[in-house]
PDB file of C-alpha atoms and ligand atoms in Angstrom:
ATOM      1  CA  MET A1389      74.474  32.324 -19.917  1.00 48.00           C
ATOM      2  CA  SER A1390      70.978  32.598 -21.404  1.00 48.00           C
ATOM      3  CA  ASN A1391      70.454  32.841 -25.166  1.00 52.00           C
ATOM      4  CA  LEU A1392      69.262  36.411 -24.707  1.00 52.00           C
ATOM      5  CA  THR A1393      72.485  37.565 -23.044  1.00 61.00           C
ATOM      6  CA  PRO A1394      74.742  37.992 -26.094  1.00 61.00           C
ATOM      7  CA  HIS A1395      72.150  40.126 -27.853  1.00 87.00           C
ATOM      8  CA  LEU A1396      71.430  42.249 -24.781  1.00 95.00           C
ATOM      9  CA  LEU A1397      75.048  42.875 -23.848  1.00 98.00           C
ATOM     10  CA  ALA A1398      76.528  43.455 -27.324  1.00 98.00           C
ATOM     11  CA  THR A1399      78.101  46.897 -27.543  1.00 97.00           C
ATOM     12  CA  GLN A1400      80.736  48.973 -29.294  1.00 97.00           C
ATOM     13  CA  PHE A1401      83.906  50.580 -28.053  1.00 98.00           C
ATOM     14  CA  LEU A1402      85.332  53.283 -30.318  1.00 97.00           C
ATOM     15  CA  GLU A1403      83.401  51.610 -33.152  1.00 94.00           C
ATOM     16  CA  LEU A1404      84.810  48.159 -32.378  1.00 97.00           C
ATOM     17  CA  PRO A1405      82.011  45.598 -31.927  1.00 97.00           C
ATOM     18  CA  LEU A1406      82.145  43.672 -28.632  1.00 97.00           C
ATOM     19  CA  ASN A1407      80.061  40.731 -27.408  1.00 97.00           C
ATOM     20  CA  ASN A1408      79.726  42.343 -23.990  1.00 98.00           C
ATOM     21  CA  PRO A1409      81.194  45.235 -21.970  1.00 98.00           C
ATOM     22  CA  LEU A1410      83.212  43.214 -19.431  1.00 98.00           C
ATOM     23  CA  MET A1411      86.976  42.824 -19.339  1.00 99.00           C
ATOM     24  CA  ASN A1412      89.822  42.274 -16.878  1.00 98.00           C
ATOM     25  CA  ALA A1413      91.505  45.098 -15.003  1.00 98.00           C
ATOM     26  CA  SER A1414      95.142  45.479 -15.963  1.00 98.00           C
ATOM     27  CA  GLY A1415      97.346  43.455 -13.634  1.00 98.00           C
ATOM     28  CA  VAL A1416      94.838  40.658 -13.167  1.00 98.00           C
ATOM     29  CA  TRP A1417      95.153  37.475 -15.242  1.00 98.00           C
ATOM     30  CA  CYS A1418      97.251  39.195 -17.868  1.00 98.00           C
ATOM     31  CA  SER A1419     100.939  39.060 -16.895  1.00 98.00           C
ATOM     32  CA  VAL A1420     102.016  36.009 -18.914  1.00 98.00           C
ATOM     33  CA  ALA A1421     100.957  34.513 -22.245  1.00 98.00           C
ATOM     34  CA  SER A1422      99.034  31.586 -20.692  1.00 98.00           C
ATOM     35  CA  GLN A1423      96.844  34.038 -18.751  1.00 98.00           C
ATOM     36  CA  LEU A1424      96.321  36.242 -21.809  1.00 98.00           C
ATOM     37  CA  GLU A1425      95.345  33.139 -23.795  1.00 98.00           C
ATOM     38  CA  ALA A1426      92.898  32.150 -21.042  1.00 98.00           C
ATOM     39  CA  LEU A1427      91.335  35.606 -21.245  1.00 98.00           C
ATOM     40  CA  THR A1428      91.098  35.322 -25.038  1.00 98.00           C
ATOM     41  CA  GLU A1429      89.160  32.089 -24.584  1.00 98.00           C
ATOM     42  CA  SER A1430      87.043  33.461 -21.722  1.00 98.00           C
ATOM     43  CA  ALA A1431      83.670  35.169 -22.018  1.00 98.00           C
ATOM     44  CA  ALA A1432      85.254  38.625 -21.505  1.00 98.00           C
ATOM     45  CA  GLY A1433      84.303  41.129 -24.206  1.00 98.00           C
ATOM     46  CA  ALA A1434      87.793  42.668 -24.315  1.00 98.00           C
ATOM     47  CA  MET A1435      91.096  42.310 -22.458  1.00 98.00           C
ATOM     48  CA  VAL A1436      94.104  44.328 -21.357  1.00 99.00           C
ATOM     49  CA  SER A1437      97.676  43.229 -20.693  1.00 99.00           C
ATOM     50  CA  LYS A1438      99.637  43.903 -17.486  1.00 98.00           C
ATOM     51  CA  SER A1439     101.004  47.446 -17.385  1.00 98.00           C
ATOM     52  CA  CYS A1440     104.547  47.000 -18.604  1.00 98.00           C
ATOM     53  CA  THR A1441     107.842  48.786 -18.350  1.00 98.00           C
ATOM     54  CA  LEU A1442     110.528  48.951 -21.030  1.00 98.00           C
ATOM     55  CA  GLN A1443     112.602  46.279 -19.272  1.00 98.00           C
ATOM     56  CA  PRO A1444     111.261  43.255 -17.329  1.00 98.00           C
ATOM     57  CA  ARG A1445     110.786  43.828 -13.577  1.00 98.00           C
ATOM     58  CA  ASP A1446     110.504  41.501 -10.592  1.00 98.00           C
ATOM     59  CA  GLY A1447     108.396  44.031  -8.707  1.00 98.00           C
ATOM     60  CA  ASN A1448     108.241  44.487  -4.924  1.00 98.00           C
ATOM     61  CA  PRO A1449     109.065  41.872  -2.258  1.00 98.00           C
ATOM     62  CA  GLU A1450     106.340  39.460  -1.141  1.00 98.00           C
ATOM     63  CA  PRO A1451     103.837  39.319   0.427  1.00 98.00           C
ATOM     64  CA  ARG A1452     102.610  42.088  -1.871  1.00 98.00           C
ATOM     65  CA  TYR A1453      98.931  41.182  -2.378  1.00 98.00           C
ATOM     66  CA  ARG A1454      96.340  40.229   0.236  1.00 97.00           C
ATOM     67  CA  VAL A1455      92.637  39.663  -0.099  1.00 96.00           C
ATOM     68  CA  LEU A1456      90.613  41.449   2.595  1.00 94.00           C
ATOM     69  CA  ASP A1457      87.671  39.227   3.379  1.00 84.00           C
ATOM     70  CA  GLY A1458      87.846  38.876   7.125  1.00 68.00           C
ATOM     71  CA  GLU A1459      85.072  39.314   9.610  1.00 70.00           C
ATOM     72  CA  ASN A1460      83.577  42.778   9.977  1.00 72.00           C
ATOM     73  CA  GLN A1461      85.135  44.178   6.838  1.00 80.00           C
ATOM     74  CA  PRO A1462      83.996  44.345   3.231  1.00 88.00           C
ATOM     75  CA  PHE A1463      85.510  42.216   0.485  1.00 94.00           C
ATOM     76  CA  GLY A1464      88.531  43.754  -1.201  1.00 96.00           C
ATOM     77  CA  SER A1465      92.273  43.643  -1.617  1.00 97.00           C
ATOM     78  CA  ILE A1466      95.449  45.552  -0.908  1.00 98.00           C
ATOM     79  CA  ASN A1467      98.432  45.294  -3.211  1.00 98.00           C
ATOM     80  CA  SER A1468     101.841  46.747  -3.719  1.00 98.00           C
ATOM     81  CA  MET A1469     102.986  44.673  -6.670  1.00 98.00           C
ATOM     82  CA  GLY A1470     105.463  47.274  -7.969  1.00 98.00           C
ATOM     83  CA  LEU A1471     104.862  46.548 -11.647  1.00 98.00           C
ATOM     84  CA  PRO A1472     106.226  43.013 -11.922  1.00 98.00           C
ATOM     85  CA  ASN A1473     106.092  42.320 -15.656  1.00 98.00           C
ATOM     86  CA  GLU A1474     107.881  40.569 -18.494  1.00 98.00           C
ATOM     87  CA  GLY A1475     108.959  43.750 -20.249  1.00 99.00           C
ATOM     88  CA  PHE A1476     107.447  45.570 -23.226  1.00 99.00           C
ATOM     89  CA  ASN A1477     108.803  43.259 -25.944  1.00 98.00           C
ATOM     90  CA  TYR A1478     107.045  40.256 -24.392  1.00 99.00           C
ATOM     91  CA  TYR A1479     103.632  41.978 -24.567  1.00 99.00           C
ATOM     92  CA  LEU A1480     104.397  43.318 -28.037  1.00 98.00           C
ATOM     93  CA  ARG A1481     105.106  39.756 -29.191  1.00 98.00           C
ATOM     94  CA  TYR A1482     101.827  38.618 -27.650  1.00 98.00           C
ATOM     95  CA  ALA A1483     100.005  41.497 -29.371  1.00 98.00           C
ATOM     96  CA  GLN A1484     101.481  40.395 -32.696  1.00 98.00           C
ATOM     97  CA  ARG A1485      99.811  36.998 -32.413  1.00 98.00           C
ATOM     98  CA  HIS A1486      96.621  37.924 -30.528  1.00 98.00           C
ATOM     99  CA  ASP A1487      93.324  36.806 -32.087  1.00 98.00           C
ATOM    100  CA  TYR A1488      91.685  40.200 -32.649  1.00 98.00           C
ATOM    101  CA  GLU A1489      88.617  38.478 -34.123  1.00 97.00           C
ATOM    102  CA  ALA A1490      88.009  36.931 -30.709  1.00 97.00           C
ATOM    103  CA  LYS A1491      88.162  40.262 -28.847  1.00 98.00           C
ATOM    104  CA  PRO A1492      89.991  43.590 -28.748  1.00 98.00           C
ATOM    105  CA  LEU A1493      93.299  43.777 -26.885  1.00 98.00           C
ATOM    106  CA  PHE A1494      94.495  46.804 -24.950  1.00 99.00           C
ATOM    107  CA  ILE A1495      98.232  47.126 -24.310  1.00 99.00           C
ATOM    108  CA  SER A1496      98.938  48.994 -21.076  1.00 98.00           C
ATOM    109  CA  LEU A1497     102.229  50.875 -20.751  1.00 98.00           C
ATOM    110  CA  SER A1498     103.613  52.166 -17.481  1.00 98.00           C
ATOM    111  CA  GLY A1499     107.098  53.383 -18.313  1.00 98.00           C
ATOM    112  CA  LEU A1500     109.239  54.502 -15.386  1.00 97.00           C
ATOM    113  CA  THR A1501     110.117  57.677 -17.308  1.00 97.00           C
ATOM    114  CA  LEU A1502     108.574  59.755 -20.075  1.00 97.00           C
ATOM    115  CA  ASP A1503     111.364  58.596 -22.388  1.00 98.00           C
ATOM    116  CA  ASP A1504     110.631  54.935 -21.650  1.00 98.00           C
ATOM    117  CA  ASN A1505     106.972  55.507 -22.474  1.00 98.00           C
ATOM    118  CA  LEU A1506     107.885  57.265 -25.726  1.00 98.00           C
ATOM    119  CA  THR A1507     110.248  54.433 -26.729  1.00 98.00           C
ATOM    120  CA  MET A1508     107.452  51.882 -26.192  1.00 98.00           C
ATOM    121  CA  VAL A1509     104.879  54.081 -27.943  1.00 98.00           C
ATOM    122  CA  ASP A1510     107.175  54.382 -30.990  1.00 98.00           C
ATOM    123  CA  ALA A1511     107.665  50.617 -31.147  1.00 98.00           C
ATOM    124  CA  LEU A1512     103.935  49.968 -30.824  1.00 98.00           C
ATOM    125  CA  LYS A1513     103.228  52.501 -33.549  1.00 98.00           C
ATOM    126  CA  ASP A1514     105.817  50.914 -35.858  1.00 98.00           C
ATOM    127  CA  ALA A1515     104.267  47.473 -35.259  1.00 98.00           C
ATOM    128  CA  VAL A1516     100.986  48.729 -36.833  1.00 98.00           C
ATOM    129  CA  LEU A1517      98.687  46.465 -34.813  1.00 98.00           C
ATOM    130  CA  PRO A1518      94.966  46.725 -34.076  1.00 98.00           C
ATOM    131  CA  ALA A1519      95.801  46.766 -30.338  1.00 98.00           C
ATOM    132  CA  LEU A1520      94.541  49.758 -28.324  1.00 98.00           C
ATOM    133  CA  LEU A1521      97.155  51.717 -26.388  1.00 99.00           C
ATOM    134  CA  GLU A1522      96.577  52.642 -22.748  1.00 98.00           C
ATOM    135  CA  ILE A1523      99.086  54.764 -20.821  1.00 98.00           C
ATOM    136  CA  ASN A1524      98.917  54.007 -17.109  1.00 98.00           C
ATOM    137  CA  LEU A1525      99.330  57.321 -15.257  1.00 98.00           C
ATOM    138  CA  SER A1526      98.459  55.911 -11.889  1.00 98.00           C
ATOM    139  CA  CYS A1527     100.576  53.085 -10.476  1.00 96.00           C
ATOM    140  CA  PRO A1528     100.864  53.919  -6.750  1.00 96.00           C
ATOM    141  CA  ASN A1529     103.357  51.181  -5.906  1.00 96.00           C
ATOM    142  CA  VAL A1530     106.791  51.995  -7.293  1.00 95.00           C
ATOM    143  CA  PRO A1531     108.887  53.155  -4.313  1.00 94.00           C
ATOM    144  CA  GLY A1532     110.115  56.712  -4.833  1.00 94.00           C
ATOM    145  CA  LYS A1533     107.856  57.432  -7.833  1.00 93.00           C
ATOM    146  CA  SER A1534     104.720  59.513  -7.557  1.00 94.00           C
ATOM    147  CA  GLN A1535     101.709  58.985  -9.792  1.00 97.00           C
ATOM    148  CA  THR A1536     101.774  61.057 -12.979  1.00 98.00           C
ATOM    149  CA  GLY A1537      98.003  61.487 -12.703  1.00 98.00           C
ATOM    150  CA  TYR A1538      98.536  63.481  -9.486  1.00 98.00           C
ATOM    151  CA  ASP A1539     101.091  65.801 -11.122  1.00 98.00           C
ATOM    152  CA  PHE A1540      99.059  67.782 -13.637  1.00 98.00           C
ATOM    153  CA  GLU A1541     102.078  69.416 -15.269  1.00 98.00           C
ATOM    154  CA  ALA A1542     103.729  66.022 -15.864  1.00 98.00           C
ATOM    155  CA  MET A1543     100.423  64.578 -17.076  1.00 98.00           C
ATOM    156  CA  ASP A1544     100.000  67.413 -19.565  1.00 98.00           C
ATOM    157  CA  MET A1545     103.535  66.877 -20.884  1.00 98.00           C
ATOM    158  CA  MET A1546     103.001  63.096 -21.123  1.00 98.00           C
ATOM    159  CA  LEU A1547      99.799  63.555 -23.130  1.00 98.00           C
ATOM    160  CA  ALA A1548     101.428  66.113 -25.435  1.00 98.00           C
ATOM    161  CA  GLU A1549     104.420  63.872 -26.121  1.00 98.00           C
ATOM    162  CA  VAL A1550     102.432  60.654 -26.558  1.00 98.00           C
ATOM    163  CA  SER A1551      99.927  62.433 -28.844  1.00 98.00           C
ATOM    164  CA  SER A1552     102.669  63.761 -31.084  1.00 98.00           C
ATOM    165  CA  GLY A1553     104.598  60.456 -31.036  1.00 98.00           C
ATOM    166  CA  TYR A1554     101.710  58.025 -31.516  1.00 98.00           C
ATOM    167  CA  GLN A1555      99.449  60.080 -33.810  1.00 98.00           C
ATOM    168  CA  ARG A1556      96.585  57.640 -33.259  1.00 98.00           C
ATOM    169  CA  GLY A1557      93.868  57.443 -30.638  1.00 98.00           C
ATOM    170  CA  PHE A1558      94.925  56.138 -27.222  1.00 98.00           C
ATOM    171  CA  GLY A1559      93.708  56.096 -23.638  1.00 99.00           C
ATOM    172  CA  VAL A1560      94.904  56.803 -20.119  1.00 99.00           C
ATOM    173  CA  LYS A1561      94.387  55.033 -16.812  1.00 98.00           C
ATOM    174  CA  LEU A1562      93.802  57.564 -14.067  1.00 98.00           C
ATOM    175  CA  PRO A1563      94.121  57.451 -10.318  1.00 98.00           C
ATOM    176  CA  PRO A1564      91.014  58.275  -8.289  1.00 98.00           C
ATOM    177  CA  TYR A1565      90.438  61.976  -7.634  1.00 98.00           C
ATOM    178  CA  PHE A1566      88.626  63.189  -4.539  1.00 98.00           C
ATOM    179  CA  ASP A1567      88.081  66.896  -5.121  1.00 98.00           C
ATOM    180  CA  MET A1568      85.827  68.671  -7.630  1.00 98.00           C
ATOM    181  CA  ALA A1569      88.660  71.055  -8.534  1.00 98.00           C
ATOM    182  CA  HIS A1570      90.843  68.071  -9.410  1.00 98.00           C
ATOM    183  CA  PHE A1571      88.113  66.519 -11.590  1.00 99.00           C
ATOM    184  CA  ASP A1572      87.856  69.868 -13.392  1.00 99.00           C
ATOM    185  CA  GLU A1573      91.596  70.301 -13.848  1.00 98.00           C
ATOM    186  CA  ALA A1574      92.287  66.733 -14.962  1.00 99.00           C
ATOM    187  CA  ALA A1575      89.375  66.810 -17.424  1.00 99.00           C
ATOM    188  CA  GLU A1576      90.473  70.171 -18.800  1.00 99.00           C
ATOM    189  CA  ILE A1577      93.932  68.716 -19.508  1.00 98.00           C
ATOM    190  CA  LEU A1578      92.490  65.546 -21.087  1.00 99.00           C
ATOM    191  CA  ASN A1579      90.200  67.631 -23.302  1.00 99.00           C
ATOM    192  CA  ARG A1580      93.217  69.480 -24.726  1.00 98.00           C
ATOM    193  CA  TYR A1581      94.177  66.213 -26.463  1.00 99.00           C
ATOM    194  CA  PRO A1582      91.694  64.923 -29.035  1.00 98.00           C
ATOM    195  CA  LEU A1583      93.787  61.772 -29.508  1.00 99.00           C
ATOM    196  CA  VAL A1584      92.963  60.786 -25.933  1.00 99.00           C
ATOM    197  CA  ALA A1585      90.021  58.644 -26.981  1.00 99.00           C
ATOM    198  CA  PHE A1586      89.303  56.873 -23.715  1.00 99.00           C
ATOM    199  CA  VAL A1587      89.831  57.289 -19.995  1.00 99.00           C
ATOM    200  CA  THR A1588      89.976  54.394 -17.529  1.00 99.00           C
ATOM    201  CA  CYS A1589      88.706  55.284 -14.037  1.00 98.00           C
ATOM    202  CA  ILE A1590      90.052  54.208 -11.573  1.00 98.00           C
ATOM    203  CA  ASN A1591      93.297  52.586 -10.543  1.00 98.00           C
ATOM    204  CA  SER A1592      93.411  51.359  -6.957  1.00 98.00           C
ATOM    205  CA  ILE A1593      93.039  53.907  -4.152  1.00 98.00           C
ATOM    206  CA  GLY A1594      96.711  54.345  -3.462  1.00 98.00           C
ATOM    207  CA  ASN A1595      98.601  53.991  -0.208  1.00 98.00           C
ATOM    208  CA  ALA A1596      96.023  52.441   2.041  1.00 98.00           C
ATOM    209  CA  LEU A1597      97.160  50.529   5.121  1.00 97.00           C
ATOM    210  CA  ALA A1598      95.666  47.165   6.125  1.00 96.00           C
ATOM    211  CA  ILE A1599      96.626  45.812   9.560  1.00 95.00           C
ATOM    212  CA  ASP A1600      96.148  42.397  11.150  1.00 93.00           C
ATOM    213  CA  LEU A1601      94.613  42.885  14.610  1.00 91.00           C
ATOM    214  CA  ASP A1602      96.099  39.760  16.220  1.00 93.00           C
ATOM    215  CA  SER A1603      99.700  40.145  15.109  1.00 96.00           C
ATOM    216  CA  GLU A1604      99.531  43.985  15.009  1.00 97.00           C
ATOM    217  CA  THR A1605     101.369  43.746  11.680  1.00 98.00           C
ATOM    218  CA  THR A1606     100.841  45.138   8.214  1.00 98.00           C
ATOM    219  CA  LEU A1607      99.331  42.668   5.735  1.00 97.00           C
ATOM    220  CA  ILE A1608     101.826  43.343   2.960  1.00 98.00           C
ATOM    221  CA  LYS A1609     105.563  43.893   3.065  1.00 98.00           C
ATOM    222  CA  PRO A1610     106.504  46.665   0.578  1.00 98.00           C
ATOM    223  CA  LYS A1611     106.450  50.343   1.556  1.00 98.00           C
ATOM    224  CA  ASP A1612     105.874  49.541   5.255  1.00 98.00           C
ATOM    225  CA  GLY A1613     102.532  47.984   4.368  1.00 98.00           C
ATOM    226  CA  PHE A1614     101.123  50.835   2.246  1.00 98.00           C
ATOM    227  CA  GLY A1615      99.362  49.641  -0.901  1.00 98.00           C
ATOM    228  CA  GLY A1616      96.560  50.149  -3.396  1.00 98.00           C
ATOM    229  CA  LEU A1617      93.035  49.325  -2.259  1.00 98.00           C
ATOM    230  CA  GLY A1618      90.526  47.449  -4.444  1.00 98.00           C
ATOM    231  CA  GLY A1619      87.161  45.720  -4.112  1.00 97.00           C
ATOM    232  CA  ASP A1620      84.045  46.838  -2.206  1.00 96.00           C
ATOM    233  CA  PHE A1621      85.927  49.673  -0.501  1.00 96.00           C
ATOM    234  CA  VAL A1622      86.449  51.500  -3.795  1.00 98.00           C
ATOM    235  CA  LEU A1623      83.145  51.083  -5.688  1.00 98.00           C
ATOM    236  CA  PRO A1624      81.608  54.474  -4.722  1.00 98.00           C
ATOM    237  CA  THR A1625      84.880  56.288  -5.484  1.00 98.00           C
ATOM    238  CA  ALA A1626      85.116  54.484  -8.832  1.00 99.00           C
ATOM    239  CA  LEU A1627      81.519  55.402  -9.719  1.00 99.00           C
ATOM    240  CA  ALA A1628      82.177  59.042  -8.813  1.00 99.00           C
ATOM    241  CA  ASN A1629      85.247  59.187 -11.051  1.00 99.00           C
ATOM    242  CA  VAL A1630      83.493  57.422 -13.953  1.00 99.00           C
ATOM    243  CA  ASN A1631      80.608  59.873 -13.736  1.00 99.00           C
ATOM    244  CA  ALA A1632      82.816  62.931 -13.199  1.00 99.00           C
ATOM    245  CA  PHE A1633      84.816  62.217 -16.368  1.00 99.00           C
ATOM    246  CA  TYR A1634      81.731  61.072 -18.330  1.00 99.00           C
ATOM    247  CA  ARG A1635      80.199  64.486 -17.640  1.00 99.00           C
ATOM    248  CA  ARG A1636      83.361  66.475 -18.313  1.00 99.00           C
ATOM    249  CA  CYS A1637      84.802  64.604 -21.330  1.00 99.00           C
ATOM    250  CA  PRO A1638      81.836  64.081 -23.677  1.00 98.00           C
ATOM    251  CA  GLU A1639      84.072  63.232 -26.665  1.00 98.00           C
ATOM    252  CA  LYS A1640      85.869  60.429 -24.819  1.00 98.00           C
ATOM    253  CA  ALA A1641      84.794  56.905 -23.903  1.00 98.00           C
ATOM    254  CA  ILE A1642      85.028  55.962 -20.231  1.00 99.00           C
ATOM    255  CA  ILE A1643      86.154  52.561 -18.954  1.00 99.00           C
ATOM    256  CA  GLY A1644      84.958  51.847 -15.437  1.00 99.00           C
ATOM    257  CA  CYS A1645      87.180  49.939 -13.022  1.00 99.00           C
ATOM    258  CA  GLY A1646      86.800  49.434  -9.298  1.00 98.00           C
ATOM    259  CA  GLY A1647      84.695  47.323  -6.984  1.00 98.00           C
ATOM    260  CA  VAL A1648      82.947  45.149  -9.572  1.00 98.00           C
ATOM    261  CA  LYS A1649      82.004  41.673  -8.377  1.00 97.00           C
ATOM    262  CA  SER A1650      78.419  41.343  -9.634  1.00 98.00           C
ATOM    263  CA  GLY A1651      76.012  42.297 -12.415  1.00 98.00           C
ATOM    264  CA  ARG A1652      74.665  44.987 -10.093  1.00 98.00           C
ATOM    265  CA  ASP A1653      78.080  46.640  -9.809  1.00 98.00           C
ATOM    266  CA  ALA A1654      78.607  46.458 -13.590  1.00 99.00           C
ATOM    267  CA  PHE A1655      75.148  47.993 -14.149  1.00 99.00           C
ATOM    268  CA  LEU A1656      76.027  50.897 -11.811  1.00 99.00           C
ATOM    269  CA  HIS A1657      79.291  51.582 -13.666  1.00 99.00           C
ATOM    270  CA  ILE A1658      77.427  51.707 -17.010  1.00 99.00           C
ATOM    271  CA  LEU A1659      74.688  53.885 -15.517  1.00 99.00           C
ATOM    272  CA  ALA A1660      77.426  56.274 -14.330  1.00 99.00           C
ATOM    273  CA  GLY A1661      78.791  56.440 -17.880  1.00 99.00           C
ATOM    274  CA  ALA A1662      81.152  53.521 -18.504  1.00 99.00           C
ATOM    275  CA  THR A1663      81.263  51.905 -21.945  1.00 98.00           C
ATOM    276  CA  LEU A1664      83.419  49.023 -20.722  1.00 99.00           C
ATOM    277  CA  VAL A1665      83.651  47.656 -17.192  1.00 99.00           C
ATOM    278  CA  GLN A1666      86.782  46.055 -15.777  1.00 99.00           C
ATOM    279  CA  ILE A1667      86.976  43.419 -13.050  1.00 98.00           C
ATOM    280  CA  GLY A1668      90.075  43.245 -10.840  1.00 98.00           C
ATOM    281  CA  THR A1669      90.057  41.792  -7.322  1.00 97.00           C
ATOM    282  CA  SER A1670      87.052  39.533  -7.968  1.00 97.00           C
ATOM    283  CA  LEU A1671      88.597  38.140 -11.157  1.00 98.00           C
ATOM    284  CA  LEU A1672      91.749  37.332  -9.230  1.00 97.00           C
ATOM    285  CA  GLU A1673      89.777  35.542  -6.524  1.00 96.00           C
ATOM    286  CA  GLU A1674      87.203  33.808  -8.772  1.00 97.00           C
ATOM    287  CA  GLY A1675      89.029  33.289 -12.078  1.00 98.00           C
ATOM    288  CA  PRO A1676      87.719  33.913 -15.630  1.00 98.00           C
ATOM    289  CA  GLY A1677      84.494  32.009 -14.815  1.00 98.00           C
ATOM    290  CA  ILE A1678      83.412  35.307 -13.254  1.00 98.00           C
ATOM    291  CA  PHE A1679      82.666  36.766 -16.707  1.00 98.00           C
ATOM    292  CA  PRO A1680      79.656  34.553 -17.608  1.00 98.00           C
ATOM    293  CA  ARG A1681      78.338  34.905 -14.041  1.00 98.00           C
ATOM    294  CA  VAL A1682      78.449  38.709 -14.079  1.00 98.00           C
ATOM    295  CA  GLN A1683      77.024  38.759 -17.626  1.00 98.00           C
ATOM    296  CA  THR A1684      74.075  36.622 -16.578  1.00 98.00           C
ATOM    297  CA  GLU A1685      73.444  38.850 -13.560  1.00 98.00           C
ATOM    298  CA  LEU A1686      73.733  42.043 -15.630  1.00 98.00           C
ATOM    299  CA  ALA A1687      71.379  40.682 -18.305  1.00 98.00           C
ATOM    300  CA  ALA A1688      68.859  39.648 -15.629  1.00 98.00           C
ATOM    301  CA  ILE A1689      68.824  43.193 -14.201  1.00 98.00           C
ATOM    302  CA  MET A1690      68.352  44.616 -17.701  1.00 98.00           C
ATOM    303  CA  VAL A1691      65.481  42.235 -18.469  1.00 98.00           C
ATOM    304  CA  LYS A1692      63.811  43.116 -15.164  1.00 98.00           C
ATOM    305  CA  LYS A1693      64.114  46.833 -15.931  1.00 98.00           C
ATOM    306  CA  GLY A1694      63.053  46.424 -19.584  1.00 98.00           C
ATOM    307  CA  TYR A1695      66.351  47.550 -21.154  1.00 98.00           C
ATOM    308  CA  GLN A1696      67.207  45.929 -24.483  1.00 97.00           C
ATOM    309  CA  SER A1697      70.777  47.178 -24.780  1.00 98.00           C
ATOM    310  CA  VAL A1698      73.471  48.671 -22.554  1.00 98.00           C
ATOM    311  CA  ASP A1699      73.402  51.803 -24.744  1.00 97.00           C
ATOM    312  CA  GLU A1700      69.891  52.543 -23.455  1.00 98.00           C
ATOM    313  CA  PHE A1701      70.998  53.279 -19.902  1.00 98.00           C
ATOM    314  CA  ARG A1702      74.667  54.252 -20.244  1.00 98.00           C
ATOM    315  CA  GLY A1703      75.257  57.561 -18.481  1.00 98.00           C
ATOM    316  CA  LYS A1704      71.543  57.910 -17.658  1.00 98.00           C
ATOM    317  CA  LEU A1705      72.149  58.320 -13.933  1.00 99.00           C
ATOM    318  CA  LYS A1706      69.408  60.399 -12.330  1.00 98.00           C
ATOM    319  CA  THR A1707      70.104  62.951  -9.618  1.00 98.00           C
ATOM    320  CA  LEU A1708      67.818  64.305  -6.947  1.00 98.00           C
TER     321      LEU A1708
HETATM  322  C1  SIN B2331     101.386  47.288  -9.548  1.00 80.50           C
HETATM  323  O1  SIN B2331     101.978  46.515 -10.317  1.00 80.50           O
HETATM  324  O2  SIN B2331     101.916  47.717  -8.522  1.00 80.50           O
HETATM  325  C2  SIN B2331      99.979  47.689  -9.845  1.00 80.50           C
HETATM  326  C3  SIN B2331      99.923  48.492 -11.079  1.00 80.50           C
HETATM  327  C4  SIN B2331      98.984  49.643 -10.984  1.00 80.50           C
HETATM  328  O3  SIN B2331      98.314  49.822  -9.967  1.00 80.50           O
HETATM  329  O4  SIN B2331      98.930  50.420 -11.929  1.00 80.50           O
END
């Protein structure tokens, strides 16, 4: 990383100073303490833990993740992990010893029921930690459970209950939306809740199907091969969702997630309105060394364009 990079990429998230706007996507490099420690020591500007449930879970049967990098197709991944995680108390214990001076920590909760979420929210509140709370409304991979983000009534109730239980700012991770009416309706619900301080767009594009031509078989086992899509396939959808919520939720910070593997992709997310940018599939494939690479590439683009901070171009997307 050049000496200029830290200065150029320094930013703030909800008034927290960060060295740079890059972080992991929840689920990648953040399921166990050794991975969380590696992220703390990495060049990431912030980090988030694996979306957890109240009790530990094994998740779905394997194979449940495949990289898609074959001939004639873009780089990406399909997964149906099914929320394998160590259980809320494990991540709470990590949060109690996290080095917050090194970088902010987001704790992601994905309770299987509203009550489970409220139990975890209460415990996190009682722990009085500087960790940032994210409620994941968008896991597409738990058999028999639909995504709360696609059920606006349930989403409204979740936000009402978490707001009144937590009484501090928190964020939500949303699924991708594909219809202007759905952007409008989701944003209108989010804007009812001033404690919703940030919105992460997007989770994987749910229930895609990847098939191996030779064996005529699905690439992953759970749910007859249906799983969440990440990587190059999802970048334009992620940018659309970042920009849609940036425009509609001016009081909230937006975290961009989806299709980031280079400084160019991170630049586009920030241009669309993201304050932080998460890396998922590419982090899994490349490891935490991806952070300094993407930072160097992002800084080089900024230098070439004459930008001296990420604040200068955030949300400044031009339209025709
Ligand atoms: C999973 O564990 O299945 C992925 C979690 C998510 O997409 O929210």
